[in-house]
Short mmCIF file of C-alpha atoms in Angstrom, two decimals:
data_model
loop_
_atom_site.label_atom_id
_atom_site.label_comp_id
_atom_site.label_asym_id
_atom_site.label_seq_id
_atom_site.Cartn_x
_atom_site.Cartn_y
_atom_site.Cartn_z
CA PRO D 1 19.33 19.37 17.88
CA ALA D 2 18.27 21.74 20.50
CA THR D 3 18.11 25.56 19.73
CA THR D 4 17.70 26.90 23.02
CA PRO D 5 18.42 26.17 26.82
CA ASN D 6 14.84 25.30 26.97
CA GLU D 7 14.40 22.26 24.83
CA LYS D 8 16.22 19.14 24.94
CA TYR D 9 16.20 16.26 22.35
CA ASP D 10 17.67 12.77 23.61
CA TYR D 11 18.13 10.07 21.19
CA THR D 12 18.62 5.86 21.29
CA TYR D 13 20.93 4.82 19.32
CA ASP D 14 21.48 1.11 17.70
CA THR D 15 25.02 0.28 19.18
CA SER D 16 24.69 -3.09 17.47
CA ILE D 17 26.59 -2.51 15.11
CA LEU D 18 28.85 0.59 14.86
CA MET D 19 29.09 2.27 11.51
CA SER D 20 32.92 3.78 12.53
CA THR D 21 33.56 -0.29 11.75
CA LEU D 22 32.50 0.12 8.33
CA GLY D 23 34.05 1.40 5.54
CA HIS D 24 33.18 5.14 5.51
CA PRO D 25 32.28 6.73 1.99
CA PHE D 26 32.93 9.84 2.34
CA LYS D 27 36.66 9.97 3.18
CA ASP D 28 39.02 11.38 0.95
CA LYS D 29 42.31 9.34 0.31
CA THR D 30 44.21 12.18 2.97
CA GLY D 31 41.11 11.04 5.59
CA ILE D 32 39.68 14.10 5.09
CA ASP D 33 36.08 13.55 5.99
CA PHE D 34 33.76 15.24 3.18
CA THR D 35 30.37 14.99 4.98
CA PHE D 36 28.15 17.67 4.33
CA SER D 37 25.24 17.12 6.95
CA ASN D 38 23.61 18.63 9.79
CA GLU D 39 22.37 15.50 10.96
CA PRO D 40 24.96 14.21 13.96
CA HIS D 41 23.34 10.89 13.58
CA ILE D 42 26.42 8.27 13.23
CA ASN D 43 24.09 4.92 13.70
CA LYS D 44 20.75 4.12 13.18
CA VAL D 45 18.54 6.16 15.57
CA LEU D 46 15.74 4.06 17.59
CA THR D 47 14.11 6.82 19.64
CA GLN D 48 13.95 10.25 20.01
CA THR D 49 12.65 12.47 22.35
CA TYR D 50 11.84 15.60 22.96
CA SER D 51 11.62 17.55 26.26
CA SER D 52 10.82 21.57 26.99
CA TYR D 53 12.31 23.13 30.15
CA ASP D 54 9.66 23.91 33.00
CA SER D 55 10.48 26.87 34.87
CA ASN D 56 8.30 26.31 37.53
CA THR D 57 9.27 23.16 38.23
CA MET D 58 13.33 23.37 37.03
CA SER D 59 13.14 20.34 35.06
CA TYR D 60 12.64 19.11 31.47
CA ASP D 61 9.25 17.89 30.49
CA LEU D 62 8.57 14.87 28.29
CA SER D 63 6.66 16.86 25.00
CA SER D 64 7.14 14.44 21.83
CA ARG D 65 8.45 11.00 21.53
CA THR D 66 9.24 8.83 18.12
CA THR D 67 10.49 5.42 17.98
CA TYR D 68 11.86 4.18 15.19
CA ASN D 69 11.17 0.56 13.57
CA TYR D 70 13.16 -0.31 11.10
CA ASN D 71 12.06 -4.32 10.88
CA SER D 72 8.89 -3.56 10.32
CA THR D 73 7.12 -5.62 7.26
CA LEU D 74 5.68 -3.72 4.51
CA SER D 75 3.98 -6.66 2.73
CA VAL D 76 1.61 -9.68 3.67
CA ASP D 77 1.51 -13.05 3.06
CA GLU D 78 -1.87 -12.95 1.60
CA GLU D 79 -2.57 -13.68 -2.11
CA ILE D 80 -2.84 -10.82 -4.38
CA THR D 81 -6.02 -11.29 -5.96
CA GLU D 82 -7.39 -8.95 -9.31
CA LYS D 83 -10.00 -6.80 -8.19
CA ALA D 84 -13.62 -7.15 -9.87
CA SER D 85 -13.90 -5.04 -12.71
CA PHE D 86 -17.75 -4.60 -14.73
CA ARG D 87 -18.20 -3.74 -17.92
CA VAL D 88 -22.22 -1.84 -18.88
CA PHE D 89 -23.07 -1.41 -22.54
CA PRO D 90 -24.73 -0.11 -24.64
CA ASN D 91 -24.42 3.16 -22.57
CA PRO D 92 -26.80 5.43 -23.23
CA THR D 93 -29.30 2.97 -23.96
CA LYS D 94 -33.03 2.75 -25.22
CA SER D 95 -34.11 -0.55 -23.67
CA GLN D 96 -31.51 -3.64 -23.69
CA ILE D 97 -28.75 -3.36 -20.77
CA THR D 98 -25.84 -5.94 -21.10
CA VAL D 99 -22.86 -6.35 -17.66
CA GLU D 100 -20.53 -8.26 -17.72
CA ALA D 101 -18.43 -9.38 -14.76
CA THR D 102 -14.25 -9.99 -14.57
CA ASN D 103 -12.95 -11.83 -11.69
CA THR D 104 -16.15 -12.34 -10.14
CA THR D 105 -19.66 -13.10 -10.50
CA ILE D 106 -22.97 -10.59 -10.26
CA ASP D 107 -25.15 -11.65 -7.51
CA GLN D 108 -27.89 -8.34 -7.83
CA ILE D 109 -28.11 -5.48 -10.17
CA GLN D 110 -30.51 -2.65 -9.13
CA ILE D 111 -31.30 0.77 -10.65
CA ILE D 112 -31.48 4.04 -8.80
CA ASP D 113 -33.13 6.93 -9.62
CA VAL D 114 -31.39 10.18 -8.65
CA LEU D 115 -34.03 10.48 -5.45
CA GLY D 116 -32.30 7.51 -4.65
CA LYS D 117 -35.05 5.34 -5.23
CA THR D 118 -34.76 1.56 -6.15
CA VAL D 119 -37.04 1.16 -9.31
CA PHE D 120 -35.58 -1.98 -10.83
CA THR D 121 -34.09 -5.28 -9.45
CA THR D 122 -32.68 -8.06 -10.98
CA ASP D 123 -29.99 -10.67 -10.94
CA LYS D 124 -29.77 -10.89 -14.41
CA THR D 125 -26.70 -9.40 -16.45
CA ASN D 126 -29.00 -8.75 -19.55
CA PHE D 127 -32.35 -7.20 -19.16
CA GLU D 128 -34.80 -4.81 -20.58
CA ILE D 129 -35.23 -1.23 -19.08
CA ALA D 130 -37.82 -0.06 -21.86
CA SER D 131 -40.37 0.69 -19.22
CA LEU D 132 -38.03 3.24 -17.18
CA THR D 133 -38.16 7.15 -17.87
CA ASP D 134 -35.20 8.41 -19.86
CA GLY D 135 -32.90 10.29 -17.50
CA ILE D 136 -29.50 8.95 -15.52
CA TYR D 137 -29.59 6.50 -13.23
CA ILE D 138 -27.00 4.62 -10.92
CA MET D 139 -27.01 1.26 -11.52
CA LYS D 140 -25.53 -1.04 -8.13
CA ILE D 141 -23.84 -4.26 -9.00
CA VAL D 142 -23.62 -6.40 -5.83
CA ASP D 143 -20.72 -9.55 -6.60
CA ALA D 144 -20.60 -12.76 -4.49
CA ASP D 145 -18.22 -11.96 -2.59
CA GLY D 146 -20.36 -8.87 -1.08
CA GLY D 147 -18.97 -6.01 -3.26
CA ILE D 148 -20.55 -2.92 -4.58
CA THR D 149 -19.65 -1.51 -7.58
CA ASN D 150 -21.84 1.94 -9.02
CA ARG D 151 -22.08 2.79 -12.34
CA LYS D 152 -24.14 5.80 -14.26
CA ILE D 153 -26.38 4.65 -17.03
CA ILE D 154 -28.08 7.31 -18.92
CA LYS D 155 -31.88 5.40 -20.33
CA GLU D 156 -32.35 7.72 -23.49
#
């Protein structure tokens, strides 16, 4: 809706089925419309263009265009698989640690210190970390699909 003579809105409507041919849900038994809306649109809007008036060229210049797609697909035909999840225990630990995987297999586990240095690497899901200094570490778990999950572990 233009608010000044210096701006112009143009609309393209879907006229394949006119809304006026459908039953009007807001029409009273007396035939009076009770539509309380500032929207002047009766049919689906396909495109909306906004133009501003350029007084130098004495013409309207296209400022923006919006295209509405009512037939977009909101889903895909791919099978949805459950996300891999991991359980790390006990945490905190003094020596032994176990990693359990759900919906995947584990390819590699890395233990990384707070400085970013990899201090331990294994492909086992049950292992000893007694030789590590007490502190906080990041456990980087790489699964069979190449997914990476990080878990914080505490070595006491």
